[in-house]
PDB file of C-alpha atoms in Angstrom:
ATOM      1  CA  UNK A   1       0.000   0.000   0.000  1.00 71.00           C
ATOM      2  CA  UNK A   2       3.056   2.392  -0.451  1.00 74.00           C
ATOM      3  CA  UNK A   3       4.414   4.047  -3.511  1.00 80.00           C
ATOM      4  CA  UNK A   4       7.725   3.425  -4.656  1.00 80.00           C
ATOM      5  CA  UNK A   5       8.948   2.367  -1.049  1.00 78.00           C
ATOM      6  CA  UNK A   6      12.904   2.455   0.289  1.00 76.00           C
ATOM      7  CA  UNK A   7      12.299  -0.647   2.375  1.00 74.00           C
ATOM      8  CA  UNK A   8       9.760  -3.218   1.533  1.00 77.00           C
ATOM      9  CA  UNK A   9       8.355  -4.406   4.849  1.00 72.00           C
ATOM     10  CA  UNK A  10       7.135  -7.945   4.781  1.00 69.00           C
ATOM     11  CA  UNK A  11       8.187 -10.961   7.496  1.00 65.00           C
ATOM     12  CA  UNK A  12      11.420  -8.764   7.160  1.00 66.00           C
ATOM     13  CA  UNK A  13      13.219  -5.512   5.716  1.00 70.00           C
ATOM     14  CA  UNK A  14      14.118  -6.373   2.138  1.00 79.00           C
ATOM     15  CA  UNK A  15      16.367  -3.927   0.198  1.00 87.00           C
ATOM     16  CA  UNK A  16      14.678  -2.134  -2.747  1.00 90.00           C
ATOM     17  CA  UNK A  17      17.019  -2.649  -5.544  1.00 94.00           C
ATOM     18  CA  UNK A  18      16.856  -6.256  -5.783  1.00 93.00           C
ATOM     19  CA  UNK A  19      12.610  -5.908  -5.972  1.00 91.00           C
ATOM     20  CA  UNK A  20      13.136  -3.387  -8.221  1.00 94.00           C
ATOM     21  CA  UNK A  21      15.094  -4.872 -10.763  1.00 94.00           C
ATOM     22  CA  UNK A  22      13.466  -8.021 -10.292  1.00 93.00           C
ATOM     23  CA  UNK A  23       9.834  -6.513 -11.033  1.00 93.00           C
ATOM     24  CA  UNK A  24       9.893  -6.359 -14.636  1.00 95.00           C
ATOM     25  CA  UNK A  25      11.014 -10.088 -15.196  1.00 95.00           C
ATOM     26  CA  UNK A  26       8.175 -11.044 -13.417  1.00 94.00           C
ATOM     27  CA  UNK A  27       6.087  -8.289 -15.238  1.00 95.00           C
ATOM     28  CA  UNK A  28       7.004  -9.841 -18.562  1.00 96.00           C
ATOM     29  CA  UNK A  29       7.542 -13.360 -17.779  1.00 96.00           C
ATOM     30  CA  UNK A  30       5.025 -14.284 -14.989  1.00 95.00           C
ATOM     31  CA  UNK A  31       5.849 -15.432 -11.503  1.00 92.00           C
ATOM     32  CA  UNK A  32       8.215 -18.306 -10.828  1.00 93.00           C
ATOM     33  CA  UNK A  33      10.566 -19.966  -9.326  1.00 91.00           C
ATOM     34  CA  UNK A  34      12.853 -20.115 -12.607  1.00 93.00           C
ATOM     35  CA  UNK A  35      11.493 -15.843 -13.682  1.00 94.00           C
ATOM     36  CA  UNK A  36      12.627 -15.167  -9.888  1.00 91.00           C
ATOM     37  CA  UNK A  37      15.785 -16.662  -9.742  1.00 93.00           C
ATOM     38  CA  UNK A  38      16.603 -15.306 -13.484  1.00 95.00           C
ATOM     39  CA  UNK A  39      17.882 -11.957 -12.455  1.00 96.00           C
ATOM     40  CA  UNK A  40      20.408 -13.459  -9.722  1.00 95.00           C
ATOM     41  CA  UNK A  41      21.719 -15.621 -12.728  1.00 95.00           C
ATOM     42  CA  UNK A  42      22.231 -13.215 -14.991  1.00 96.00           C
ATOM     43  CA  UNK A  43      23.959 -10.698 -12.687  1.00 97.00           C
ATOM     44  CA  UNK A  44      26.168 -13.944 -11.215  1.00 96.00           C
ATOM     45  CA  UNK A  45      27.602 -14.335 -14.783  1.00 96.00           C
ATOM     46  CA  UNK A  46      28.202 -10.352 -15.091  1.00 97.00           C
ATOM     47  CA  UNK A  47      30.081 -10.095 -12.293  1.00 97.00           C
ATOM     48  CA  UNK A  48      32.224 -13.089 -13.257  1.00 98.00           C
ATOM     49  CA  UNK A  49      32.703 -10.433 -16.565  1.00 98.00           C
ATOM     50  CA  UNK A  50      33.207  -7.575 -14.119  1.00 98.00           C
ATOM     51  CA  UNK A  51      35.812  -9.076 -12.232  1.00 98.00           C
ATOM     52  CA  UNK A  52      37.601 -10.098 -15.301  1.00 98.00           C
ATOM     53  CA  UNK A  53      37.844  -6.067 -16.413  1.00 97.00           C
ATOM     54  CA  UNK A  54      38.821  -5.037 -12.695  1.00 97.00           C
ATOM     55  CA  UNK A  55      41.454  -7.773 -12.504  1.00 97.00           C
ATOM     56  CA  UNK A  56      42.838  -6.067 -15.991  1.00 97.00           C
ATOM     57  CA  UNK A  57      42.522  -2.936 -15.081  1.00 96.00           C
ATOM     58  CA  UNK A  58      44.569  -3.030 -11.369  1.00 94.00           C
ATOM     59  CA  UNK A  59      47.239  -5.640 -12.347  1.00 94.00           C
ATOM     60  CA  UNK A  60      47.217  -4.919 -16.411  1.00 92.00           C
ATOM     61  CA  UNK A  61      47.501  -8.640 -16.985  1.00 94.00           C
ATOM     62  CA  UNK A  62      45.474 -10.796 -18.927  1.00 96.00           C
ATOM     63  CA  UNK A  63      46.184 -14.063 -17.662  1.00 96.00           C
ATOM     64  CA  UNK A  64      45.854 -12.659 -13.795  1.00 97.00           C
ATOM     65  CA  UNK A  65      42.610 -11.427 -14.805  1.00 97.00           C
ATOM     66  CA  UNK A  66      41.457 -14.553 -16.887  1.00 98.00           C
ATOM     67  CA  UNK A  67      42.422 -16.755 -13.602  1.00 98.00           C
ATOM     68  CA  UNK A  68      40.555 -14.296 -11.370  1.00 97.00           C
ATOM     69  CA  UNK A  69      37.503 -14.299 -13.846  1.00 97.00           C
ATOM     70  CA  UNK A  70      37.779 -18.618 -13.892  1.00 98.00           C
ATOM     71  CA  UNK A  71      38.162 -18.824  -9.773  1.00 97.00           C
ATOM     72  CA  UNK A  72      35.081 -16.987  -9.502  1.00 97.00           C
ATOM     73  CA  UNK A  73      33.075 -19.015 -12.128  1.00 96.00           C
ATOM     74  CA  UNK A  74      33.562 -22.026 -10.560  1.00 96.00           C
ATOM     75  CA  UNK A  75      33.626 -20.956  -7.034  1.00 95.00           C
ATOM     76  CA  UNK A  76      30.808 -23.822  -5.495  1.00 93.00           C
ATOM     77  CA  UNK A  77      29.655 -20.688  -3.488  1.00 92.00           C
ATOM     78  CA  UNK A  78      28.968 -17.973  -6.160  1.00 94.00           C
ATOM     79  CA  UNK A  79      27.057 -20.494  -8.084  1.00 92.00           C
ATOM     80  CA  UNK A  80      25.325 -21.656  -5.163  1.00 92.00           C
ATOM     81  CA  UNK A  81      24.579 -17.906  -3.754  1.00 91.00           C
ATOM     82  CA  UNK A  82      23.602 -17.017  -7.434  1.00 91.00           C
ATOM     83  CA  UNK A  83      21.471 -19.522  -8.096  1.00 88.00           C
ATOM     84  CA  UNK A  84      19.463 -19.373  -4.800  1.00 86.00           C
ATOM     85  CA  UNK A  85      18.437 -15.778  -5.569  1.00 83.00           C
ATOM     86  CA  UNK A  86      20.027 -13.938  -2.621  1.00 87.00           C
ATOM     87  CA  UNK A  87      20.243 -10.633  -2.004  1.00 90.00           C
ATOM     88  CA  UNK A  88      24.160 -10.232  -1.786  1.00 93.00           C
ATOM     89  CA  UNK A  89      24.371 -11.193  -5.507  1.00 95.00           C
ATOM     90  CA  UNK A  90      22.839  -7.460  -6.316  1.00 96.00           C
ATOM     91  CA  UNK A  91      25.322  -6.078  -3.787  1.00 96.00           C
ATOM     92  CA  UNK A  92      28.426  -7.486  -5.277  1.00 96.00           C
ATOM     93  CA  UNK A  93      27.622  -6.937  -8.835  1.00 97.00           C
ATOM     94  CA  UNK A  94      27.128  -3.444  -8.415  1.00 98.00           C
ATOM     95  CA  UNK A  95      30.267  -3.197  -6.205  1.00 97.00           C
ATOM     96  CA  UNK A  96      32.574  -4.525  -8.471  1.00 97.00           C
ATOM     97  CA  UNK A  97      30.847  -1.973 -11.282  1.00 98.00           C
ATOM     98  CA  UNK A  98      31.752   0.830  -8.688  1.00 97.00           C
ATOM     99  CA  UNK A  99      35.093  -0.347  -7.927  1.00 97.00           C
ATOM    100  CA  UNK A 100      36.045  -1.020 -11.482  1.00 98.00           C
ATOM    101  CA  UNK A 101      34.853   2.882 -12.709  1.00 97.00           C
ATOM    102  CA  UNK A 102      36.369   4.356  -9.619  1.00 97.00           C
ATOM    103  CA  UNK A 103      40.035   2.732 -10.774  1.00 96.00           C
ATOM    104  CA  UNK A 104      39.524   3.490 -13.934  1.00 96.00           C
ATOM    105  CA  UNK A 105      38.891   6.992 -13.629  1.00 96.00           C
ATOM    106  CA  UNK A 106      41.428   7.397 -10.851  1.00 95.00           C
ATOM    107  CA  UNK A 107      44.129   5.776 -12.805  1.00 93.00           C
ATOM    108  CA  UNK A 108      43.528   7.848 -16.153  1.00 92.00           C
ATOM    109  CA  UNK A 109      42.637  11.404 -14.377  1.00 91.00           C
ATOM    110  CA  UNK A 110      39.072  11.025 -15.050  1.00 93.00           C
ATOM    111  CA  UNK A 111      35.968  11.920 -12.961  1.00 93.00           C
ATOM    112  CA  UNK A 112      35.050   9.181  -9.964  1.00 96.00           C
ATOM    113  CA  UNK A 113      31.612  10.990  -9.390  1.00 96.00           C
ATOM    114  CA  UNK A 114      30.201   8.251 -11.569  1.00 96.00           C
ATOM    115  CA  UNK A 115      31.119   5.221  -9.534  1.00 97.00           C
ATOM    116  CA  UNK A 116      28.660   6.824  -6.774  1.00 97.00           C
ATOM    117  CA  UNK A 117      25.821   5.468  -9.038  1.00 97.00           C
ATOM    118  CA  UNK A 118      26.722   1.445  -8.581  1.00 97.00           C
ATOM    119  CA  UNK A 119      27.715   2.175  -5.744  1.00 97.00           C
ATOM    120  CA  UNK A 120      24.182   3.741  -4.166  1.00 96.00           C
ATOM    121  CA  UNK A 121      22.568   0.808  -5.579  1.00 96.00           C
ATOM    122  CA  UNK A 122      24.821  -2.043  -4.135  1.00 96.00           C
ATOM    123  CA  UNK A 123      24.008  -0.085  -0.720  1.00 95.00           C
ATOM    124  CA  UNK A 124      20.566  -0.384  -1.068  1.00 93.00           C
ATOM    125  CA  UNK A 125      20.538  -4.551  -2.552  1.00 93.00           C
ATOM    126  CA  UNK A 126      21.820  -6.033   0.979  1.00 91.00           C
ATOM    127  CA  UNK A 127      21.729  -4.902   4.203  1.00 87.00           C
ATOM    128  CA  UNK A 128      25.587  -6.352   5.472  1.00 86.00           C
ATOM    129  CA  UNK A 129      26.677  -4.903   2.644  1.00 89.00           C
ATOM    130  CA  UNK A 130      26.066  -1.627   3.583  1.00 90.00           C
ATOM    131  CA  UNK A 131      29.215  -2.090   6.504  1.00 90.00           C
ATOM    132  CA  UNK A 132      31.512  -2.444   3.104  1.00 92.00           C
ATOM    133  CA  UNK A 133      30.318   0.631   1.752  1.00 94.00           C
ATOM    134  CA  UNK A 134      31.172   2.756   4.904  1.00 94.00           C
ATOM    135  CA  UNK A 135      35.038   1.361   4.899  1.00 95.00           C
ATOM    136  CA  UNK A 136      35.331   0.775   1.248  1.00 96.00           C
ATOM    137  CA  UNK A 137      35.087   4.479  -0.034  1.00 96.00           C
ATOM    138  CA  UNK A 138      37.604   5.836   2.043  1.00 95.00           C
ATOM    139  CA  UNK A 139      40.087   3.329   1.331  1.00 96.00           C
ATOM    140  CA  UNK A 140      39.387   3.784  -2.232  1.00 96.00           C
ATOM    141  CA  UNK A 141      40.122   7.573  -2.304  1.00 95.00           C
ATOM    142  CA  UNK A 142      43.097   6.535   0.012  1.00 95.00           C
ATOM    143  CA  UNK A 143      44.971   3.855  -2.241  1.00 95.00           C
ATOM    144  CA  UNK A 144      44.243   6.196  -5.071  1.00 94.00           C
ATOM    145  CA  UNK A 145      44.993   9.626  -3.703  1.00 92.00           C
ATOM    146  CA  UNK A 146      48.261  10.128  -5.756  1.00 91.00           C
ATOM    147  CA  UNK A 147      46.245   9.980  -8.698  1.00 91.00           C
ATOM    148  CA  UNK A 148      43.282  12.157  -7.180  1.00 92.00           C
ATOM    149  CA  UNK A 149      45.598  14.933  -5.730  1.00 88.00           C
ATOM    150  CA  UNK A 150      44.680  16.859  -8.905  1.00 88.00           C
ATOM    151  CA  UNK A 151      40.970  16.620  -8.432  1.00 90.00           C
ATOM    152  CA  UNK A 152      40.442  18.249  -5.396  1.00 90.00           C
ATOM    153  CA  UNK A 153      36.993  19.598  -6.111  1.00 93.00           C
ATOM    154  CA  UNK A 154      35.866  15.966  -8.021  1.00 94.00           C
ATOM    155  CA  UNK A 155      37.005  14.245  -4.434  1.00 95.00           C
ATOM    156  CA  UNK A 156      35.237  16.372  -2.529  1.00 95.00           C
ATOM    157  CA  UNK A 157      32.624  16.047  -3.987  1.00 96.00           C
ATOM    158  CA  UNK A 158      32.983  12.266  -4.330  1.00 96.00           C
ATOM    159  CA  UNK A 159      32.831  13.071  -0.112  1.00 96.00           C
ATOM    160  CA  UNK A 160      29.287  14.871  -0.485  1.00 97.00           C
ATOM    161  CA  UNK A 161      28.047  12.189  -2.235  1.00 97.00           C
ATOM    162  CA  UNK A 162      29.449   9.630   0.492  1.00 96.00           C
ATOM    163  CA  UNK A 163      28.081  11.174   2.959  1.00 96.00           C
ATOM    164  CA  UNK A 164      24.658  11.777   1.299  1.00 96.00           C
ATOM    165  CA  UNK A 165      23.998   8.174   0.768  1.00 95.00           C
ATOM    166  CA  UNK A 166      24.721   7.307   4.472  1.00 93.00           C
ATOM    167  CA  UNK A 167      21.788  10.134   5.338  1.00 93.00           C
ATOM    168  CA  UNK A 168      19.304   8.549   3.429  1.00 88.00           C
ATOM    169  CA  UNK A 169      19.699   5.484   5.250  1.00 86.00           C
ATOM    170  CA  UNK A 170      19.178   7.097   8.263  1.00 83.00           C
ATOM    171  CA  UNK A 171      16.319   9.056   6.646  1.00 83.00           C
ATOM    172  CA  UNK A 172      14.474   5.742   5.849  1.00 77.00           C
ATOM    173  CA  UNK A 173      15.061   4.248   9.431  1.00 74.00           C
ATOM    174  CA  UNK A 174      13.179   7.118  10.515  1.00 73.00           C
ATOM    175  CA  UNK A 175      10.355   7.469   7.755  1.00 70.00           C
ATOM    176  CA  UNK A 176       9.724   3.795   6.580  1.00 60.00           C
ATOM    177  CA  UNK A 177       8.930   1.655   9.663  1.00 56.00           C
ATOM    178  CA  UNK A 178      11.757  -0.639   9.021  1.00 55.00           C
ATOM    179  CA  UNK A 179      11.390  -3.425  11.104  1.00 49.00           C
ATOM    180  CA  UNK A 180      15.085  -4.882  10.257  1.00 52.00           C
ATOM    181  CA  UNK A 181      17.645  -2.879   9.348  1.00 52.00           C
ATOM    182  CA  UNK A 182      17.737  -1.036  12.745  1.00 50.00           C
ATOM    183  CA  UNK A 183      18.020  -3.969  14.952  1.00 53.00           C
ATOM    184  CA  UNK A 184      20.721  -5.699  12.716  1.00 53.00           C
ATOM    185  CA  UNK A 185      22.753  -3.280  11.951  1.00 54.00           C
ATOM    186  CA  UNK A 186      22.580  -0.594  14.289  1.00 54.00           C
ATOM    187  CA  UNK A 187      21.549  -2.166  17.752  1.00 54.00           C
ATOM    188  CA  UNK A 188      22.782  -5.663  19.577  1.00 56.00           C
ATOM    189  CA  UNK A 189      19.133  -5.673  21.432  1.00 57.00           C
ATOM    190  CA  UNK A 190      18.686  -8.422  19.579  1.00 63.00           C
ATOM    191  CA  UNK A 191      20.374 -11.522  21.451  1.00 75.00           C
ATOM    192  CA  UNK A 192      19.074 -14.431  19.632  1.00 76.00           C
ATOM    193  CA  UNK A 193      22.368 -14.176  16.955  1.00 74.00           C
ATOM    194  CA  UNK A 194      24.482 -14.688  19.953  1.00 79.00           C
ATOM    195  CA  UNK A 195      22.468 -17.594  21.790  1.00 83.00           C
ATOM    196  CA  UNK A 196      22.845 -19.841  18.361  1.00 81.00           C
ATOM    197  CA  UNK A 197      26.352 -18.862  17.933  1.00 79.00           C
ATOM    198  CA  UNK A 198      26.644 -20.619  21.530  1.00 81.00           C
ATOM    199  CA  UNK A 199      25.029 -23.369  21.250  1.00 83.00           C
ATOM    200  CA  UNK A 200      26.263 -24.264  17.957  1.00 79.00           C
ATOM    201  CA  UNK A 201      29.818 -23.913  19.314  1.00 79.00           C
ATOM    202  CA  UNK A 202      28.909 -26.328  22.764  1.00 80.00           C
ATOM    203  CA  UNK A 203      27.857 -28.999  20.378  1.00 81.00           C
ATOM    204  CA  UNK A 204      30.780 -28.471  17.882  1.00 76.00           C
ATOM    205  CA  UNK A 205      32.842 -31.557  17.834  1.00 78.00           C
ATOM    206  CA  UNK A 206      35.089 -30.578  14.847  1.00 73.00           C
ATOM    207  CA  UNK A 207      38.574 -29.909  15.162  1.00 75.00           C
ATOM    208  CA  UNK A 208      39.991 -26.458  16.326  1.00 70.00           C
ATOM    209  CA  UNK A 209      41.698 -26.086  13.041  1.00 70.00           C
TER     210      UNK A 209
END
């Protein structure tokens, strides 16, 4: 019963991007469990492609980026994650697009203000995610501040934008009756995380290592 919500509100807070993009596969295909899963696919196999261009572009070697693109393919747990439709699939996609156009830029004196774009949307596709995004930026514009030094007024800018996605998360705690997001990632009222960690480890009988 709300237009064009941030949060979508169900047994949980669910991110909006992965809805989102998700909406018009179902719009033009129909509702199921092969239309749903379709989008996580798809953006699986482009970040395998993503990673491929990033590897290129930070160690400007084919084969180093060919091995990195191959690891990734075959990883058990990307093809598990993408093929289960989770959430984190959206959220690393769009990172690795953000990461890639930020070095690229960086590295050939070009404007970084773009990467903001993949970047806002991998913070709104998974709620952990959104712990990378505060840490990642900075070290970003840190590793790459030789090459920035020139642009002060593109990196501070960059900053404004930073800092302007990080308000409208705390704009939709306050407007959108999240029922998640607060308690996970901003609160430990919430003990129950810590009670199964402990049990699980009292039954544990695998070895230390």
């Amino acid at each position: 019963g709300t237009f064009l919500p941030i949060s979508f509100n169900t047994d949980s807070s669910n991110s909006p991007v992965p809805i989102y993009l998700s909406a018009p596969f179902v719009g033009l295909l129909g509702l199921s469990p092969e239309v749903g899963r379709l989008p996580y696919i798809l953006l699986g196999i482009g970040s395998i492609f993503v990673l491929y261009l990033l590897a290129k572009e930070l160690l400007e070697k084919e084969s180093i980026a060919l091995a990195a693109a191959f690891v990734l393919a075959v990883s058990p747990w990307h093809l598990h994650v993408t093929r289960t439709a989770y959430d984190s699939v959206f959220a690393m996609f769009f990172f690795l697009i953000g990461i890639y156009l930020f070095v690229k830029a960086a590295k050939k004196g070009k404007s970084i203000l773009w990467s903001l774009i993949p970047f806002l949307l991998a913070f709104y596709s998974y709620h952990a995610t959104k712990f990378v995004f505060i840490f990642l930026l900075p070290v970003l514009v840190i590793l790459f501040y030789s090459k920035l030094k020139q642009q002060k007024k593109t990196v501070i800018l960059f900053s404004v934008g930073y800092v302007a996605i990080l308000i409208t998360f705390f704009l939709s705690l306050s407007i959108s009756g999240v029922n998640r997001q607060d308690e996970t990632l901003l609160s430990f009222k919430d003990e129950r995380a810590t009670s199964t960690v402990n049990y699980e480890r009292s039954y544990n009988e695998a070895p230390l290592f």
